[in-house]
mmCIF file of C-alpha atoms in Angstrom:
data_model
loop_
_atom_site.group_PDB
_atom_site.id
_atom_site.type_symbol
_atom_site.label_atom_id
_atom_site.label_comp_id
_atom_site.label_asym_id
_atom_site.label_seq_id
_atom_site.Cartn_x
_atom_site.Cartn_y
_atom_site.Cartn_z
ATOM 1 C CA MET G 2 111.357 179.312 128.438
ATOM 2 C CA THR G 3 108.150 181.307 128.550
ATOM 3 C CA LYS G 4 105.038 180.749 126.481
ATOM 4 C CA THR G 5 105.877 183.788 124.371
ATOM 5 C CA ASN G 6 108.982 182.151 122.940
ATOM 6 C CA GLN G 7 107.716 178.572 122.885
ATOM 7 C CA PRO G 8 107.091 177.379 119.304
ATOM 8 C CA ASP G 9 103.496 176.344 118.709
ATOM 9 C CA GLY G 10 102.554 172.990 117.199
ATOM 10 C CA PRO G 11 102.670 173.980 113.516
ATOM 11 C CA THR G 12 106.004 175.749 114.065
ATOM 12 C CA GLN G 13 107.459 172.648 115.709
ATOM 13 C CA VAL G 14 106.396 170.557 112.718
ATOM 14 C CA GLU G 15 107.919 173.129 110.363
ATOM 15 C CA ILE G 16 111.190 172.998 112.289
ATOM 16 C CA PHE G 17 111.090 169.225 111.890
ATOM 17 C CA ARG G 18 110.407 169.526 108.154
ATOM 18 C CA ARG G 19 113.426 171.740 107.706
ATOM 19 C CA MET G 20 115.571 169.413 109.795
ATOM 20 C CA ALA G 21 114.393 166.464 107.707
ATOM 21 C CA LEU G 22 115.298 168.314 104.508
ATOM 22 C CA LEU G 23 118.777 169.175 105.779
ATOM 23 C CA LYS G 24 119.482 165.646 107.006
ATOM 24 C CA ALA G 25 118.258 163.971 103.812
ATOM 25 C CA ASN G 26 120.136 166.413 101.597
ATOM 26 C CA ASP G 27 123.432 165.838 103.408
ATOM 27 C CA GLU G 28 122.997 162.069 103.234
ATOM 28 C CA ARG G 29 122.261 162.291 99.512
ATOM 29 C CA ALA G 30 125.221 164.583 98.849
ATOM 30 C CA ARG G 31 127.636 162.153 100.463
ATOM 31 C CA LYS G 32 126.061 159.245 98.572
ATOM 32 C CA VAL G 33 126.246 161.009 95.200
ATOM 33 C CA ILE G 34 129.889 161.986 95.733
ATOM 34 C CA ARG G 35 130.796 158.409 96.648
ATOM 35 C CA SER G 36 129.035 157.193 93.488
ATOM 36 C CA GLY G 37 131.295 159.391 91.349
ATOM 37 C CA ARG G 38 128.348 161.123 89.667
ATOM 38 C CA VAL G 39 129.380 164.515 91.071
ATOM 39 C CA GLN G 40 132.832 165.730 92.025
ATOM 40 C CA MET G 41 132.962 168.596 94.483
ATOM 41 C CA THR G 42 134.491 169.803 97.709
ATOM 42 C CA TYR G 43 131.907 169.110 100.385
ATOM 43 C CA TYR G 44 131.691 170.022 104.079
ATOM 44 C CA SER G 45 129.123 167.862 105.843
ATOM 45 C CA TYR G 46 126.889 169.580 108.384
ATOM 46 C CA ARG G 47 125.260 166.362 109.620
ATOM 47 C CA GLY G 48 124.369 166.719 113.299
ATOM 48 C CA GLN G 49 123.857 170.492 113.133
ATOM 49 C CA GLU G 50 120.353 170.512 111.607
ATOM 50 C CA VAL G 51 118.543 172.045 114.586
ATOM 51 C CA ILE G 52 120.381 175.369 114.490
ATOM 52 C CA PRO G 53 119.380 176.714 111.051
ATOM 53 C CA ALA G 54 115.943 175.077 111.201
ATOM 54 C CA ALA G 55 115.028 176.800 114.467
ATOM 55 C CA MET G 56 116.635 180.091 113.454
ATOM 56 C CA SER G 57 115.089 180.321 109.996
ATOM 57 C CA VAL G 58 111.467 179.946 111.126
ATOM 58 C CA ASN G 59 111.945 183.288 112.882
ATOM 59 C CA LEU G 60 113.096 185.011 109.683
ATOM 60 C CA THR G 61 111.392 186.254 106.526
ATOM 61 C CA ASP G 62 112.561 185.945 102.923
ATOM 62 C CA LYS G 63 113.666 189.573 103.094
ATOM 63 C CA ASP G 64 115.984 189.009 106.045
ATOM 64 C CA TYR G 65 119.620 188.532 105.101
ATOM 65 C CA LEU G 66 121.831 185.492 105.574
ATOM 66 C CA CYS G 67 125.614 185.440 105.248
ATOM 67 C CA THR G 68 127.032 181.983 105.720
ATOM 68 C CA ILE G 69 130.198 179.950 105.240
ATOM 69 C CA TYR G 70 131.392 176.982 103.213
ATOM 70 C CA ARG G 71 129.778 174.592 105.751
ATOM 71 C CA GLY G 72 126.521 176.446 105.234
ATOM 72 C CA ILE G 73 124.347 174.485 102.830
ATOM 73 C CA HIS G 74 122.079 173.623 105.756
ATOM 74 C CA ASP G 75 121.700 177.351 106.523
ATOM 75 C CA MET G 76 120.675 178.045 102.935
ATOM 76 C CA LEU G 77 118.258 175.130 102.663
ATOM 77 C CA ALA G 78 116.552 176.195 105.876
ATOM 78 C CA LYS G 79 116.299 179.745 104.493
ATOM 79 C CA GLY G 80 114.600 178.484 101.338
ATOM 80 C CA ILE G 81 117.112 178.010 98.524
ATOM 81 C CA PRO G 82 115.388 175.827 95.862
ATOM 82 C CA LEU G 83 116.738 172.285 95.683
ATOM 83 C CA ARG G 84 117.099 172.294 91.896
ATOM 84 C CA ASP G 85 119.121 175.503 91.878
ATOM 85 C CA LEU G 86 121.248 174.273 94.773
ATOM 86 C CA TRP G 87 122.077 170.913 93.228
ATOM 87 C CA ALA G 88 122.782 172.383 89.809
ATOM 88 C CA GLU G 89 125.312 174.723 91.378
ATOM 89 C CA MET G 90 126.887 171.990 93.484
ATOM 90 C CA ALA G 91 127.259 169.912 90.322
ATOM 91 C CA GLY G 92 128.813 172.845 88.444
ATOM 92 C CA ARG G 93 125.980 173.134 85.927
ATOM 93 C CA VAL G 94 124.826 176.242 84.108
ATOM 94 C CA LYS G 95 121.362 176.154 85.729
ATOM 95 C CA GLY G 96 122.827 176.618 89.178
ATOM 96 C CA THR G 97 122.484 179.711 91.329
ATOM 97 C CA CYS G 98 125.797 181.084 90.023
ATOM 98 C CA LYS G 99 125.704 179.459 86.568
ATOM 99 C CA GLY G 100 127.763 176.566 87.891
ATOM 100 C CA LYS G 101 130.806 178.759 88.458
ATOM 101 C CA GLY G 102 130.635 179.029 92.238
ATOM 102 C CA GLY G 103 130.090 175.462 93.323
ATOM 103 C CA PRO G 104 129.100 174.434 96.873
ATOM 104 C CA MET G 105 131.437 176.954 98.510
ATOM 105 C CA HIS G 106 130.045 180.054 96.778
ATOM 106 C CA LEU G 107 126.267 179.725 96.687
ATOM 107 C CA THR G 108 123.932 182.702 96.702
ATOM 108 C CA TYR G 109 120.208 183.276 96.247
ATOM 109 C CA PRO G 110 119.226 186.893 96.988
ATOM 110 C CA SER G 111 115.475 186.423 96.434
ATOM 111 C CA LYS G 112 115.464 184.405 99.662
ATOM 112 C CA GLY G 113 117.903 186.744 101.399
ATOM 113 C CA ILE G 114 120.845 184.369 100.906
ATOM 114 C CA MET G 115 123.441 186.974 100.090
ATOM 115 C CA VAL G 116 126.800 185.251 100.239
ATOM 116 C CA THR G 117 128.644 182.045 101.033
ATOM 117 C CA THR G 118 132.214 182.815 101.984
ATOM 118 C CA GLY G 119 135.258 180.613 101.697
ATOM 119 C CA ILE G 120 137.240 182.884 104.024
ATOM 120 C CA VAL G 121 136.915 181.996 107.693
ATOM 121 C CA GLY G 122 135.145 184.739 109.643
ATOM 122 C CA SER G 123 134.285 186.923 106.668
ATOM 123 C CA SER G 124 130.527 186.383 106.949
ATOM 124 C CA MET G 125 130.395 188.809 109.880
ATOM 125 C CA PRO G 126 131.691 192.073 108.349
ATOM 126 C CA ILE G 127 129.499 191.454 105.285
ATOM 127 C CA ALA G 128 126.435 190.939 107.481
ATOM 128 C CA ASN G 129 127.292 194.218 109.217
ATOM 129 C CA GLY G 130 127.249 196.030 105.877
ATOM 130 C CA LEU G 131 123.844 194.616 105.014
ATOM 131 C CA ALA G 132 122.546 195.445 108.483
ATOM 132 C CA TRP G 133 123.816 199.007 108.168
ATOM 133 C CA ALA G 134 121.980 199.371 104.842
ATOM 134 C CA SER G 135 118.801 198.126 106.538
ATOM 135 C CA GLN G 136 119.293 200.538 109.392
ATOM 136 C CA LEU G 137 119.713 203.473 107.013
ATOM 137 C CA SER G 138 116.727 202.537 104.866
ATOM 138 C CA LYS G 139 114.590 201.568 107.881
ATOM 139 C CA ASP G 140 113.337 198.496 106.011
ATOM 140 C CA GLY G 141 113.056 196.319 109.139
ATOM 141 C CA ARG G 142 115.355 193.604 107.853
ATOM 142 C CA VAL G 143 117.588 191.532 110.118
ATOM 143 C CA SER G 144 120.960 190.139 109.063
ATOM 144 C CA VAL G 145 122.277 186.810 110.335
ATOM 145 C CA ALA G 146 125.958 185.860 110.120
ATOM 146 C CA THR G 147 126.683 182.204 110.755
ATOM 147 C CA PHE G 148 130.175 180.895 111.481
ATOM 148 C CA GLY G 149 132.009 178.137 113.302
ATOM 149 C CA ASP G 150 133.789 178.201 116.639
ATOM 150 C CA GLY G 151 137.169 178.554 114.930
ATOM 151 C CA ALA G 152 136.083 181.849 113.362
ATOM 152 C CA SER G 153 135.588 183.360 116.818
ATOM 153 C CA ASN G 154 139.378 183.643 117.008
ATOM 154 C CA ILE G 155 139.634 185.659 113.799
ATOM 155 C CA GLY G 156 140.115 189.425 113.926
ATOM 156 C CA ALA G 157 136.986 189.996 111.827
ATOM 157 C CA PHE G 158 134.880 188.476 114.627
ATOM 158 C CA HIS G 159 135.982 191.102 117.135
ATOM 159 C CA GLU G 160 135.891 193.968 114.665
ATOM 160 C CA ALA G 161 132.400 193.056 113.502
ATOM 161 C CA LEU G 162 130.993 192.667 117.013
ATOM 162 C CA ASN G 163 132.491 195.970 118.118
ATOM 163 C CA LEU G 164 131.152 197.952 115.168
ATOM 164 C CA ALA G 165 127.719 196.312 115.363
ATOM 165 C CA ALA G 166 127.541 197.187 119.050
ATOM 166 C CA VAL G 167 128.626 200.803 118.552
ATOM 167 C CA TRP G 168 126.090 201.370 115.775
ATOM 168 C CA LYS G 169 123.386 199.095 117.251
ATOM 169 C CA LEU G 170 123.059 197.241 113.970
ATOM 170 C CA PRO G 171 120.183 194.774 113.406
ATOM 171 C CA VAL G 172 122.479 191.776 113.137
ATOM 172 C CA ILE G 173 122.737 188.370 114.810
ATOM 173 C CA PHE G 174 126.073 186.612 115.137
ATOM 174 C CA LEU G 175 125.304 182.896 115.209
ATOM 175 C CA CYS G 176 128.238 180.689 116.170
ATOM 176 C CA GLN G 177 127.615 177.026 115.394
ATOM 177 C CA ASN G 178 130.080 175.574 117.874
ATOM 178 C CA ASN G 179 130.534 172.026 116.615
ATOM 179 C CA GLN G 180 133.522 171.447 118.925
ATOM 180 C CA TYR G 181 136.160 171.436 116.186
ATOM 181 C CA GLY G 182 137.725 174.263 114.191
ATOM 182 C CA GLU G 183 138.917 172.370 111.123
ATOM 183 C CA HIS G 184 141.175 169.669 112.645
ATOM 184 C CA THR G 185 141.594 171.191 116.105
ATOM 185 C CA ALA G 186 139.433 170.708 119.181
ATOM 186 C CA PHE G 187 137.821 173.895 120.503
ATOM 187 C CA ALA G 188 139.561 173.787 123.901
ATOM 188 C CA LYS G 189 142.997 173.505 122.272
ATOM 189 C CA ALA G 190 142.632 176.696 120.248
ATOM 190 C CA THR G 191 140.382 179.016 122.273
ATOM 191 C CA ALA G 192 141.346 180.572 125.588
ATOM 192 C CA ALA G 193 137.783 181.581 126.477
ATOM 193 C CA LYS G 194 135.693 178.806 127.983
ATOM 194 C CA HIS G 195 132.654 179.825 125.934
ATOM 195 C CA VAL G 196 132.339 181.906 122.764
ATOM 196 C CA ALA G 197 129.271 183.640 124.221
ATOM 197 C CA ASP G 198 131.398 185.024 127.076
ATOM 198 C CA ARG G 199 133.148 187.305 124.591
ATOM 199 C CA ALA G 200 129.974 189.356 124.116
ATOM 200 C CA VAL G 201 130.620 191.174 127.383
ATOM 201 C CA SER G 202 133.601 192.911 125.759
ATOM 202 C CA TYR G 203 131.190 194.655 123.401
ATOM 203 C CA ASN G 204 128.327 195.248 125.826
ATOM 204 C CA ILE G 205 125.884 193.066 123.881
ATOM 205 C CA PRO G 206 123.927 189.972 124.936
ATOM 206 C CA GLY G 207 125.862 186.725 124.708
ATOM 207 C CA VAL G 208 123.634 183.665 124.798
ATOM 208 C CA ARG G 209 124.886 180.071 125.001
ATOM 209 C CA VAL G 210 122.324 177.417 124.134
ATOM 210 C CA ASN G 211 122.104 173.719 123.414
ATOM 211 C CA GLY G 212 122.134 173.847 119.628
ATOM 212 C CA ASN G 213 120.661 170.355 119.483
ATOM 213 C CA ASP G 214 117.516 171.385 121.376
ATOM 214 C CA PRO G 215 114.930 172.885 118.983
ATOM 215 C CA TYR G 216 113.101 174.645 121.812
ATOM 216 C CA GLU G 217 116.179 176.325 123.283
ATOM 217 C CA MET G 218 117.437 177.285 119.853
ATOM 218 C CA TYR G 219 114.068 178.680 118.779
ATOM 219 C CA ALA G 220 113.741 180.755 121.955
ATOM 220 C CA ALA G 221 117.207 182.271 121.601
ATOM 221 C CA ALA G 222 116.680 183.005 117.910
ATOM 222 C CA ARG G 223 113.278 184.581 118.481
ATOM 223 C CA GLN G 224 114.569 186.880 121.217
ATOM 224 C CA ALA G 225 117.575 187.946 119.129
ATOM 225 C CA VAL G 226 115.436 188.643 116.056
ATOM 226 C CA GLU G 227 112.924 190.663 118.049
ATOM 227 C CA ARG G 228 115.734 192.644 119.658
ATOM 228 C CA ALA G 229 117.294 193.414 116.273
ATOM 229 C CA ARG G 230 113.986 194.465 114.686
ATOM 230 C CA ALA G 231 113.271 196.743 117.622
ATOM 231 C CA GLY G 232 116.500 198.649 117.001
ATOM 232 C CA GLU G 233 118.159 197.365 120.174
ATOM 233 C CA GLY G 234 121.245 196.081 118.416
ATOM 234 C CA PRO G 235 123.115 192.829 117.919
ATOM 235 C CA THR G 236 123.179 189.525 119.784
ATOM 236 C CA LEU G 237 125.849 186.834 119.892
ATOM 237 C CA ILE G 238 124.424 183.308 120.051
ATOM 238 C CA GLU G 239 126.671 180.345 120.695
ATOM 239 C CA ALA G 240 124.768 177.218 119.700
ATOM 240 C CA VAL G 241 126.642 174.172 120.973
ATOM 241 C CA THR G 242 126.402 171.151 118.688
ATOM 242 C CA PHE G 243 128.609 168.443 117.167
ATOM 243 C CA ARG G 244 129.485 167.643 113.586
ATOM 244 C CA PHE G 245 129.251 163.914 112.947
ATOM 245 C CA PHE G 246 131.994 163.744 110.330
ATOM 246 C CA GLY G 247 135.393 165.259 109.635
ATOM 247 C CA HIS G 248 136.173 168.766 108.521
ATOM 248 C CA VAL G 249 135.786 167.958 104.823
ATOM 249 C CA PHE G 250 134.340 164.960 102.972
ATOM 250 C CA GLY G 251 136.933 162.179 102.947
ATOM 251 C CA ASP G 252 138.596 163.404 106.140
ATOM 252 C CA ALA G 253 139.433 160.375 108.314
ATOM 253 C CA ASP G 254 138.720 162.491 111.470
ATOM 254 C CA LYS G 255 141.436 160.731 113.488
ATOM 255 C CA TYR G 256 141.810 163.927 115.524
ATOM 256 C CA MET G 257 138.283 163.563 116.936
ATOM 257 C CA ASP G 258 137.668 161.904 120.317
ATOM 258 C CA PRO G 259 136.022 158.564 119.391
ATOM 259 C CA ALA G 260 134.010 158.388 122.616
ATOM 260 C CA GLN G 261 132.786 161.961 122.243
ATOM 261 C CA LYS G 262 131.798 161.324 118.642
ATOM 262 C CA ALA G 263 129.989 158.086 119.484
ATOM 263 C CA ALA G 264 128.054 159.791 122.280
ATOM 264 C CA ALA G 265 127.068 162.690 120.026
ATOM 265 C CA MET G 266 125.840 160.407 117.269
ATOM 266 C CA ALA G 267 123.883 158.305 119.777
ATOM 267 C CA ALA G 268 122.166 161.533 120.877
ATOM 268 C CA ASP G 269 121.337 162.525 117.260
ATOM 269 C CA PRO G 270 118.875 165.432 117.601
ATOM 270 C CA TYR G 271 116.853 164.414 114.542
ATOM 271 C CA PRO G 272 115.344 161.123 115.779
ATOM 272 C CA ALA G 273 115.090 162.592 119.282
ATOM 273 C CA PHE G 274 112.929 165.499 118.082
ATOM 274 C CA ARG G 275 110.924 163.218 115.804
ATOM 275 C CA SER G 276 110.083 160.927 118.714
ATOM 276 C CA LYS G 277 109.156 163.858 120.954
ATOM 277 C CA LEU G 278 106.724 165.306 118.415
ATOM 278 C CA ILE G 279 104.920 161.968 118.277
ATOM 279 C CA ALA G 280 105.027 161.397 122.039
ATOM 280 C CA ASP G 281 103.614 164.881 122.707
ATOM 281 C CA GLY G 282 100.812 164.413 120.185
ATOM 282 C CA THR G 283 102.101 167.328 118.091
ATOM 283 C CA ALA G 284 102.296 165.087 115.020
ATOM 284 C CA THR G 285 101.641 161.502 114.068
ATOM 285 C CA GLU G 286 104.052 158.936 112.668
ATOM 286 C CA ALA G 287 102.120 159.025 109.396
ATOM 287 C CA GLN G 288 102.415 162.816 109.123
ATOM 288 C CA LEU G 289 106.157 162.820 109.689
ATOM 289 C CA ALA G 290 106.714 159.872 107.358
ATOM 290 C CA GLU G 291 104.801 161.719 104.653
ATOM 291 C CA ILE G 292 107.044 164.770 105.112
ATOM 292 C CA GLU G 293 110.156 162.598 104.836
ATOM 293 C CA ALA G 294 108.894 160.769 101.737
ATOM 294 C CA LYS G 295 108.130 164.024 99.924
ATOM 295 C CA ILE G 296 111.585 165.359 100.723
ATOM 296 C CA GLU G 297 113.231 162.255 99.267
ATOM 297 C CA LYS G 298 111.231 162.676 96.052
ATOM 298 C CA ASP G 299 112.133 166.363 95.863
ATOM 299 C CA ILE G 300 115.820 165.532 96.247
ATOM 300 C CA ASP G 301 115.533 162.808 93.588
ATOM 301 C CA ASP G 302 114.119 165.410 91.226
ATOM 302 C CA ALA G 303 116.799 167.986 92.076
ATOM 303 C CA VAL G 304 119.680 165.574 91.555
ATOM 304 C CA GLU G 305 118.405 164.413 88.183
ATOM 305 C CA PHE G 306 117.685 168.002 87.142
ATOM 306 C CA ALA G 307 121.252 168.946 88.002
ATOM 307 C CA LEU G 308 122.872 166.014 86.253
ATOM 308 C CA ASP G 309 120.785 166.550 83.113
ATOM 309 C CA ALA G 310 121.777 170.218 82.909
ATOM 310 C CA PRO G 311 124.769 171.267 80.760
ATOM 311 C CA PHE G 312 128.076 172.539 82.062
ATOM 312 C CA PRO G 313 128.805 176.258 81.533
ATOM 313 C CA ASP G 314 130.146 177.257 78.150
ATOM 314 C CA VAL G 315 133.836 178.101 78.072
ATOM 315 C CA ALA G 316 132.880 181.726 77.313
ATOM 316 C CA GLU G 317 131.545 181.980 80.869
ATOM 317 C CA VAL G 318 135.131 182.130 82.120
ATOM 318 C CA THR G 319 135.303 185.839 81.265
ATOM 319 C CA ARG G 320 131.712 186.756 82.206
ATOM 320 C CA ASP G 321 130.632 188.086 85.618
ATOM 321 C CA VAL G 322 134.254 188.932 86.407
ATOM 322 C CA TYR G 323 135.263 192.339 87.676
ATOM 323 C CA GLY G 324 138.378 193.744 86.104
ATOM 324 C CA ALA G 325 140.062 197.113 85.770
ATOM 325 C CA THR G 326 141.003 198.542 82.402
ATOM 326 C CA ALA G 327 144.271 200.302 81.760
#
């Protein structure tokens, strides 16, 4: 890693702040669901905080994000307001989609958060469309499509990479390889040894990084963003990480290797990065504790805001719905 793609001190602290927000929000979501105060389908992203935190600091509000149902961490890192997020997760009218989308269909265009898809692999073709619009309008925007390792076996993955390569679209394909596609280990469902190796088929850069290392992730993201903005086309990034819990909240995760899971949790990137910032003199314990305390208060506020908000009126069932007339 060269000095040009090494995050400076303030950027490292900002990456930590975003990681702290993602970690605390996931912990609160699981706690609130267990309490029975909110009922929702929830896909924990705990353990994957580095990837969106280090990617998002290289993006602007105008850059586009297309993510998936395990993508709340992507959206938080990109800047979705906590109140709006929690109101939508709780199905309340003050949410980003009036409470009608829930945690699997969040959107917030003013921060470039364009779509959350419930269809595996569909973030990529949509990101291509947004990138093509940017290319035509010459607005300098970059589109990022995030997806899991399982989606790299979907036809849309190959179609999207091929088209983006042919047209040199300003798009980044970010695979968060958390070792499991739903209930199946990566090696049992994917013939390729690495997702990044597939980039060679489309003559684009394929970069495989340690998705739990903020410095590696930042460097890869920065290079891909600069390449896209310069009109040099797409990049495929495979960020290797590990999800600490099962596919969906309540999943007993019996299909996961217990030793592998224990080792991954022992190497939790959040406390590791926190300790490094202090050891390097980049931040003090007091500074980081203050960041964490503020985040907890902000989440307290967001949860109460959401639970105090009303549910959508029944009339909302027929609003914002596209339909053809006879």
